[in-house]
Short mmCIF file of C-alpha atoms in Angstrom, two decimals:
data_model
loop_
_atom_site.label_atom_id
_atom_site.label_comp_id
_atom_site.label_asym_id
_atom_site.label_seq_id
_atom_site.Cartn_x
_atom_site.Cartn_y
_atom_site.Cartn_z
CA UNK T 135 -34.93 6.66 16.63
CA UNK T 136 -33.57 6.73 13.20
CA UNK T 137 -29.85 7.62 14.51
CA UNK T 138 -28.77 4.23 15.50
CA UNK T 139 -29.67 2.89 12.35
CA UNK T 140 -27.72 5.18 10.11
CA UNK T 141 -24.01 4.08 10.54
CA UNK T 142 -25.55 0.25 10.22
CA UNK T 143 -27.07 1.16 6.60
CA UNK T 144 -23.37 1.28 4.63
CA UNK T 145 -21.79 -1.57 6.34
CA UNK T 146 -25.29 -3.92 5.00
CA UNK T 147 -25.07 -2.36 1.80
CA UNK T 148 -21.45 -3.22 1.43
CA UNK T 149 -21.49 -6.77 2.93
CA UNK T 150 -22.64 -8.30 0.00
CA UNK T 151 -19.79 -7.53 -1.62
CA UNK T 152 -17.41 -8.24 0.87
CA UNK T 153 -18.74 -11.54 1.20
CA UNK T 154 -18.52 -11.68 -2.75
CA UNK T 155 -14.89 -10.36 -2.37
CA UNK T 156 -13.71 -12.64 0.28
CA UNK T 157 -15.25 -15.68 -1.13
CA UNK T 158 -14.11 -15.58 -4.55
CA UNK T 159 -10.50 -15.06 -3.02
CA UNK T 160 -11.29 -18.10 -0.35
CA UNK T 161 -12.01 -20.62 -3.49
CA UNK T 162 -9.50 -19.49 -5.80
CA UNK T 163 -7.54 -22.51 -5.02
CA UNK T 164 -9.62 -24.79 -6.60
CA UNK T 165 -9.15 -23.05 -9.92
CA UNK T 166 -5.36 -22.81 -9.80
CA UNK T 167 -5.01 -26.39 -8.83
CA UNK T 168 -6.81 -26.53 -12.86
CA UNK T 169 -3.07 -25.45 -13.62
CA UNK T 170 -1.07 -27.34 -11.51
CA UNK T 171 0.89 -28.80 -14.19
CA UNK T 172 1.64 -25.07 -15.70
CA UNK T 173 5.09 -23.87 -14.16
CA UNK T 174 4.21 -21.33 -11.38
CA UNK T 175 5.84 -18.51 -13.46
CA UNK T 176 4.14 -18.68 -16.55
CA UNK T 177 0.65 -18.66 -14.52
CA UNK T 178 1.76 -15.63 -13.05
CA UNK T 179 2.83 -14.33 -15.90
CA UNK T 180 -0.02 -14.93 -17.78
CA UNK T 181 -2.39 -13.74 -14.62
CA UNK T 182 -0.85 -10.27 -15.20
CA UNK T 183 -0.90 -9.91 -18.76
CA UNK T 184 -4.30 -10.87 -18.67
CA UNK T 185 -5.13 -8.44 -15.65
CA UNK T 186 -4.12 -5.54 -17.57
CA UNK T 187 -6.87 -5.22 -20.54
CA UNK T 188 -9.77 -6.18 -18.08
CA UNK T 189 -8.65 -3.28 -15.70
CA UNK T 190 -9.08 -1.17 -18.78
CA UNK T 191 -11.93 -2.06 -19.63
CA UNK T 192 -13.88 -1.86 -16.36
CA UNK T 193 -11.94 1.38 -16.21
CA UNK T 194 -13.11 2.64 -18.91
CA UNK T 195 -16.41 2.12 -18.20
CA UNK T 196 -16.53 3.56 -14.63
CA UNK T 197 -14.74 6.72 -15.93
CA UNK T 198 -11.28 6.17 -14.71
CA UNK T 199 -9.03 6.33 -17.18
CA UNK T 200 -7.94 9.72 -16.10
CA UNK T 201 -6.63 8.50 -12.77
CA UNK T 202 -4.67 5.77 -14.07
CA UNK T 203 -3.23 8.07 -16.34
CA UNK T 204 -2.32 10.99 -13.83
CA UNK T 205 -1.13 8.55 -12.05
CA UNK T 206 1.34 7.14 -14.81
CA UNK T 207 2.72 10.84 -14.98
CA UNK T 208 3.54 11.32 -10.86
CA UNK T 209 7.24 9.92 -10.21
CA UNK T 210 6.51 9.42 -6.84
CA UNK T 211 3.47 7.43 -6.97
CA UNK T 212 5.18 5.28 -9.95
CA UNK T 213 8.10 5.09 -7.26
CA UNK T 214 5.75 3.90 -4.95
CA UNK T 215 3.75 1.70 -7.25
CA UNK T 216 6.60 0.15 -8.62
CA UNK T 217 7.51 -1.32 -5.07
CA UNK T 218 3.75 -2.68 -4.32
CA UNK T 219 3.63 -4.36 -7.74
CA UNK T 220 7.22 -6.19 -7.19
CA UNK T 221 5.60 -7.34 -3.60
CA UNK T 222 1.85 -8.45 -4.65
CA UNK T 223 4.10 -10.20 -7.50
CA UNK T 224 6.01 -12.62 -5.03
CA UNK T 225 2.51 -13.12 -3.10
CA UNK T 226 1.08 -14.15 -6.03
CA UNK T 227 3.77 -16.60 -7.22
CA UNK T 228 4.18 -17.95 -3.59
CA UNK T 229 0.73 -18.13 -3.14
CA UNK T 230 0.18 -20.25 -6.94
CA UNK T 231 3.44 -22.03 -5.74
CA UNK T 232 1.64 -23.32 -2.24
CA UNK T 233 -1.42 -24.47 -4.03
CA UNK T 234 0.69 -26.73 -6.72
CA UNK T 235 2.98 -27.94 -3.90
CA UNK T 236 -0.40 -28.42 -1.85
CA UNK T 237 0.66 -26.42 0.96
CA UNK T 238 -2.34 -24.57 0.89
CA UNK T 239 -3.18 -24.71 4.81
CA UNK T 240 -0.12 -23.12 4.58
CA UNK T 241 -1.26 -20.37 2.84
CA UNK T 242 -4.29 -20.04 4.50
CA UNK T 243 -2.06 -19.36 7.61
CA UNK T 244 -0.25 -16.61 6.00
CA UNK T 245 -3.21 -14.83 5.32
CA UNK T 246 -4.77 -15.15 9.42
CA UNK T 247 -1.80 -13.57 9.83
CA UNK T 248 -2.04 -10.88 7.71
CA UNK T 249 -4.48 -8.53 9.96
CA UNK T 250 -1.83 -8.94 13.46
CA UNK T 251 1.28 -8.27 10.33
CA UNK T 252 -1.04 -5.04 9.26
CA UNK T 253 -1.15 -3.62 13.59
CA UNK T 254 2.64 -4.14 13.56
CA UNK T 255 2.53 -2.43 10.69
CA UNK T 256 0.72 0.47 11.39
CA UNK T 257 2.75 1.06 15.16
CA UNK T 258 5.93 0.84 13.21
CA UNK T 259 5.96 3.04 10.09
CA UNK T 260 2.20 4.84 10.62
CA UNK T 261 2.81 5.96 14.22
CA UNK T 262 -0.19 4.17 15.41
CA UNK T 263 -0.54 2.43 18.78
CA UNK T 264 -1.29 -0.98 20.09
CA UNK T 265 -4.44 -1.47 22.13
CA UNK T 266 -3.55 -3.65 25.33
CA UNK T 267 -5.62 -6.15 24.02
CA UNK T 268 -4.24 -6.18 20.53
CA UNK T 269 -1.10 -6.33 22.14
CA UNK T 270 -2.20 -9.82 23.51
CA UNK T 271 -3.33 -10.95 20.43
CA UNK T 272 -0.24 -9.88 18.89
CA UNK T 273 2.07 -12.12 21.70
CA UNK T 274 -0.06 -14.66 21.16
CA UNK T 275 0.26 -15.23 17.12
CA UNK T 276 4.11 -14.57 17.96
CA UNK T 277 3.74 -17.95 19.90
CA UNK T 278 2.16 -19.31 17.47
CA UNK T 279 4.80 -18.76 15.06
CA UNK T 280 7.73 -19.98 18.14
CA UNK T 281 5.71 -23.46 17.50
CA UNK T 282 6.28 -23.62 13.98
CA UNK T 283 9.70 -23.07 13.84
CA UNK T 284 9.98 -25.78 16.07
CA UNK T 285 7.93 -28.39 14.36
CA UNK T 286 6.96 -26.96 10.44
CA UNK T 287 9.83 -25.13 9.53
CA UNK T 288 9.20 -26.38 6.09
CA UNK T 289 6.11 -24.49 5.47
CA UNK T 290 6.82 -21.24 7.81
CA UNK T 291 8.24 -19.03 4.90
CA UNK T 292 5.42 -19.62 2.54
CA UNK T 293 3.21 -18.56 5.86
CA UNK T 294 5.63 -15.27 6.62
CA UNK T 295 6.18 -14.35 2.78
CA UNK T 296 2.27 -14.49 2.25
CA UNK T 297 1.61 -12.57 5.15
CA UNK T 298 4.80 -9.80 5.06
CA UNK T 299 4.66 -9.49 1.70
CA UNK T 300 0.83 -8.43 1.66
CA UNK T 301 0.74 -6.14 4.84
CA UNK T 302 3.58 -4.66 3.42
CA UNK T 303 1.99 -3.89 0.02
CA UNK T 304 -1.20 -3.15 2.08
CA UNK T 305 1.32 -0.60 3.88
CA UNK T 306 2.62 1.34 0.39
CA UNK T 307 -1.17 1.34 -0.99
CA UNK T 308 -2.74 2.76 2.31
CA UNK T 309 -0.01 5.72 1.67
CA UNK T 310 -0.14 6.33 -2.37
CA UNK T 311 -2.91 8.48 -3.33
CA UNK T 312 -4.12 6.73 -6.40
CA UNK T 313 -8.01 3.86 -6.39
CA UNK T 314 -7.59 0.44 -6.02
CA UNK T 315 -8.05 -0.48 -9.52
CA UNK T 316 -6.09 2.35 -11.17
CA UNK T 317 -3.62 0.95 -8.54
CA UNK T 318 -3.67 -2.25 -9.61
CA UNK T 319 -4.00 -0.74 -13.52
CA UNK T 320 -0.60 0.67 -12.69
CA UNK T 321 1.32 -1.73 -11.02
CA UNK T 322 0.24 -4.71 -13.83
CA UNK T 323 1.46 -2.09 -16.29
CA UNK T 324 4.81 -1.71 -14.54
CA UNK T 325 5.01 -5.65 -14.33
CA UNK T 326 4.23 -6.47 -18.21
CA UNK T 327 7.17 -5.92 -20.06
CA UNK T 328 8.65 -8.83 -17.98
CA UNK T 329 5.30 -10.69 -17.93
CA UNK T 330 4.62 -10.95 -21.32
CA UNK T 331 8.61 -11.69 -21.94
CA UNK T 332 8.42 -14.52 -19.65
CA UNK T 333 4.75 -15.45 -21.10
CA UNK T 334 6.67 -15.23 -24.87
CA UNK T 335 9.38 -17.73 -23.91
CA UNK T 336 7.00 -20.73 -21.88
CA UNK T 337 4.76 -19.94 -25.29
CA UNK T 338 8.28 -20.39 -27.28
CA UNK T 339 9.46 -23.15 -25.26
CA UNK T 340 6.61 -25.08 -26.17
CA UNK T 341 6.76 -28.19 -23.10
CA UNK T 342 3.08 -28.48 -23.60
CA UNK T 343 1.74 -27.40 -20.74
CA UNK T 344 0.94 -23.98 -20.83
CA UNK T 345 -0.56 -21.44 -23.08
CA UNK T 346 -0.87 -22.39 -26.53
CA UNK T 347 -0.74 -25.91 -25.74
CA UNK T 348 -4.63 -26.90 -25.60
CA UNK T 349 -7.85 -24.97 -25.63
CA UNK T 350 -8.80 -25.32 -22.16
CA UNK T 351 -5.32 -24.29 -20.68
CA UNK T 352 -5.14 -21.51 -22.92
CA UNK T 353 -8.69 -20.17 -21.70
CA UNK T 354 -8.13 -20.91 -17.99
CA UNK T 355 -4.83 -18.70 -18.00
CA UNK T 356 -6.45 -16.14 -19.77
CA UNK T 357 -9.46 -16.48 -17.32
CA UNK T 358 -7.09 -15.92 -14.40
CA UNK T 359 -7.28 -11.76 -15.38
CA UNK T 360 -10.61 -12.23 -14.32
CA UNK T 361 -10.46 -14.20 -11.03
CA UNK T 362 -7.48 -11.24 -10.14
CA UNK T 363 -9.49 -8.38 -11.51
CA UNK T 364 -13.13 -8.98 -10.05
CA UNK T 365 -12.82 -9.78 -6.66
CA UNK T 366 -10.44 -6.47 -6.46
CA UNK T 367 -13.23 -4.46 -7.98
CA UNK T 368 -15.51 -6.07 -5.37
CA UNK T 369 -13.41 -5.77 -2.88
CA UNK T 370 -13.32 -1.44 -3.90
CA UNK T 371 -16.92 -1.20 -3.96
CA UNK T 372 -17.55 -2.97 -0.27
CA UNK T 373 -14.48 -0.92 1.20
CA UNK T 374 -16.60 2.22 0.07
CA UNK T 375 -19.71 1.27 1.23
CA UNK T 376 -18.97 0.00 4.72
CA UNK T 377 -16.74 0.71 7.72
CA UNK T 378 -12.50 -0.85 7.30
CA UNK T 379 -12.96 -2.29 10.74
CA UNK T 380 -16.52 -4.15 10.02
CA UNK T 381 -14.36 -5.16 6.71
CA UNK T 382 -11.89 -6.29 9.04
CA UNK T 383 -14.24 -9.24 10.56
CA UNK T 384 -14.68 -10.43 6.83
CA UNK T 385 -11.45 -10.87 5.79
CA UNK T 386 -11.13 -14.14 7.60
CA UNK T 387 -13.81 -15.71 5.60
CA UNK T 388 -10.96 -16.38 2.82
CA UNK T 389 -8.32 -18.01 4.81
CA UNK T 390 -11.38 -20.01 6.44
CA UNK T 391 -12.54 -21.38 3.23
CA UNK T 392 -8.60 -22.13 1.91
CA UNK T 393 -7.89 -23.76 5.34
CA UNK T 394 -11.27 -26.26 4.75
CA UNK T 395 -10.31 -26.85 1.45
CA UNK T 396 -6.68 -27.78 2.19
CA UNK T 397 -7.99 -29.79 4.96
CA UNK T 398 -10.98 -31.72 3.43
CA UNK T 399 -10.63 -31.46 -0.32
CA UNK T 400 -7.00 -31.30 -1.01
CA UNK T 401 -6.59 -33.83 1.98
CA UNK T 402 -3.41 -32.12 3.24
CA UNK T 403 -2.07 -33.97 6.79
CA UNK T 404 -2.19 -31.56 9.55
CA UNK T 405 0.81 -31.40 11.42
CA UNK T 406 0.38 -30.95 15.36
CA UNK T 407 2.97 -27.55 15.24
CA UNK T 408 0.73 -26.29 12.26
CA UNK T 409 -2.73 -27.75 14.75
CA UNK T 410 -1.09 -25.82 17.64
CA UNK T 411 -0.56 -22.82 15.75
CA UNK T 412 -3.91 -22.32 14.15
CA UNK T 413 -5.52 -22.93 17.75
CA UNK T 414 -2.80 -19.55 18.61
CA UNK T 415 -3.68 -17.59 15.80
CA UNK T 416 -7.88 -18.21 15.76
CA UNK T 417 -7.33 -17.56 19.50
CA UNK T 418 -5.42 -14.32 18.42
CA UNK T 419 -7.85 -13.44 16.21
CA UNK T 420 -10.92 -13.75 18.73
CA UNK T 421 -8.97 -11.13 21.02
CA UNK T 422 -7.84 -8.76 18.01
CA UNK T 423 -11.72 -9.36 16.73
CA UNK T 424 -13.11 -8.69 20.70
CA UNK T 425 -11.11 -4.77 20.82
CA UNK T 426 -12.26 -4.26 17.26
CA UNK T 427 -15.94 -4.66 18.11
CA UNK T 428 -15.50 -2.62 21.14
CA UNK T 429 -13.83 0.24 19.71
CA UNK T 430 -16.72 0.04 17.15
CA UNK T 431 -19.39 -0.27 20.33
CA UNK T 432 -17.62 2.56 21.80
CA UNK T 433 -18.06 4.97 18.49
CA UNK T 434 -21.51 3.89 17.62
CA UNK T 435 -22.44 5.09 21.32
CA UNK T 436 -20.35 7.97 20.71
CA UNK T 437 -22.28 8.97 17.72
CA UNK T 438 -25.12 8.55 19.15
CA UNK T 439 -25.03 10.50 21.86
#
């Protein structure tokens, strides 16, 4: 009797933080649009120079300075590194770039995506097959993404950047053998010497907008280390403590909350190729979502028996 229960114990021990995770990351627009008047590259900037010492820190403290520092020493996981940390780069500054230009339904389209981008993914470089169902709900996004070239070609490459850029950076991290936050330790530590140039000359510029320029700004940019650190760490600790395909159903709570928000708070119009599409993709997703839960069904019986 105790059998069944045993796979189910992780996956509620690790929710909580995957809701945590996904719901910090789901409501981050509404503290970026605090710096809309910041130029998108000195936010970034500033988000990864202030990434870097928090990493540390929380490194330091769960004993994994050692990794990061092995880590700095392999060539080919700095090789490796060094391309994820150019990639989650653009998705950050395309990502801060929707939310000023309030595109953000945009966004949040980018990211349903991001799940069909990973299966593509996985069959091309991993070797890994398409389910006939997933296969479906592959075609169908594909549609989806037909209908806005036809009728929101404005917004479709902040959509396709967000999502390739991520599944591909999701791609080189599933491969390098290195944590997530010693990962992301790394690749902010690859990225500063630009950062914290380009940080130097908004600071030296002086328009009086960014850092430097008031107390509040000054405290929000540095706050944005946190909102990129924390969720990650979340994000770790839920990944370890429940299944990646129960994970999987989670992950949509983020775009969910940025597509409400860009809807009823940020009062973005709705176009009816971008109405058309989401109907594809949520469609999509209830097929990919449908295989997923049987395939889990199917090993849960499995184990069982």
């Amino acid at each position: 009797m105790t059998s069944p229960a045993a796979p189910a114990e992780p996956q509620q021990r690790g929710l909580p933080f995957a809701l945590a995770a996904y719901g910090i990351w789901g409501f981050v627009p509404l503290f970026f649009k605090l710096l809309e008047d910041v130029p998108p590259v000195e936010v970034l900037a500033q988000r990864i120079v202030w990434s870097l010492p928090l990493c540390l820190v929380i490194m330091a403290f769960r004993r994994q300075i050692g990794e990061y520092l092995a880590a700095l020493k392999d060539w080919r996981v700095l090789r490796l590194l060094l391309a994820s940390s150019v990639l989650i780069a653009l998705n950050w500054l395309v990502y801060i770039h929707a939310i000023f230009t309030d595109h953000v339904l945009a966004a949040s389209l980018g990211y349903y995506l991001n799940p069909l981008v990973n299966v593509l993914l996985g069959m091309m470089f991993l070797g890994e097959r398409l389910s006939r169902l997933q296969a479906v709900a592959v075609a169908i996004a594909a549609v989806g993404v037909a209908i806005l070239l036809a009728g929101a070609l404005d917004t479709l490459w902040i959509s396709l950047t967000l999502a390739l850029s991520f599944g591909t950076y999701g791609l080189i991290r599933k491969v390098v053998p290195v944590g997530s936050l010693p990962g992301l330790a790394i690749e902010t530590t690859l990225l500063l010497p630009v950062s914290a140039a380009a940080a130097g000359y908004y600071v030296w510029v002086g328009d009086g907008r960014g850092f430097a320029s008031g107390a509040e700004v000054s405290w929000l940019l540095a706050a944005a280390g946190v909102v990129t650190a924390v969720p990650l760490l979340l994000f770790a600790t839920a990944a370890r403590r429940m299944s990646y395909a129960a994970l999987g159903f989670v992950q949509y709570l983020a775009p969910s909350i940025a597509f409400l928000l860009g809807l009823f708070v940020f009062h973005e119009p709705l176009k009816p190729a971008q109405l058309f599409c989401f109907l594809l993709i949520w469609t999509s997703i209830a097929v990919f979502s449908f295989d997923m839960w049987r395939k889990m069904r199917a090993e849960r019986m499995v184990a069982v028996a």
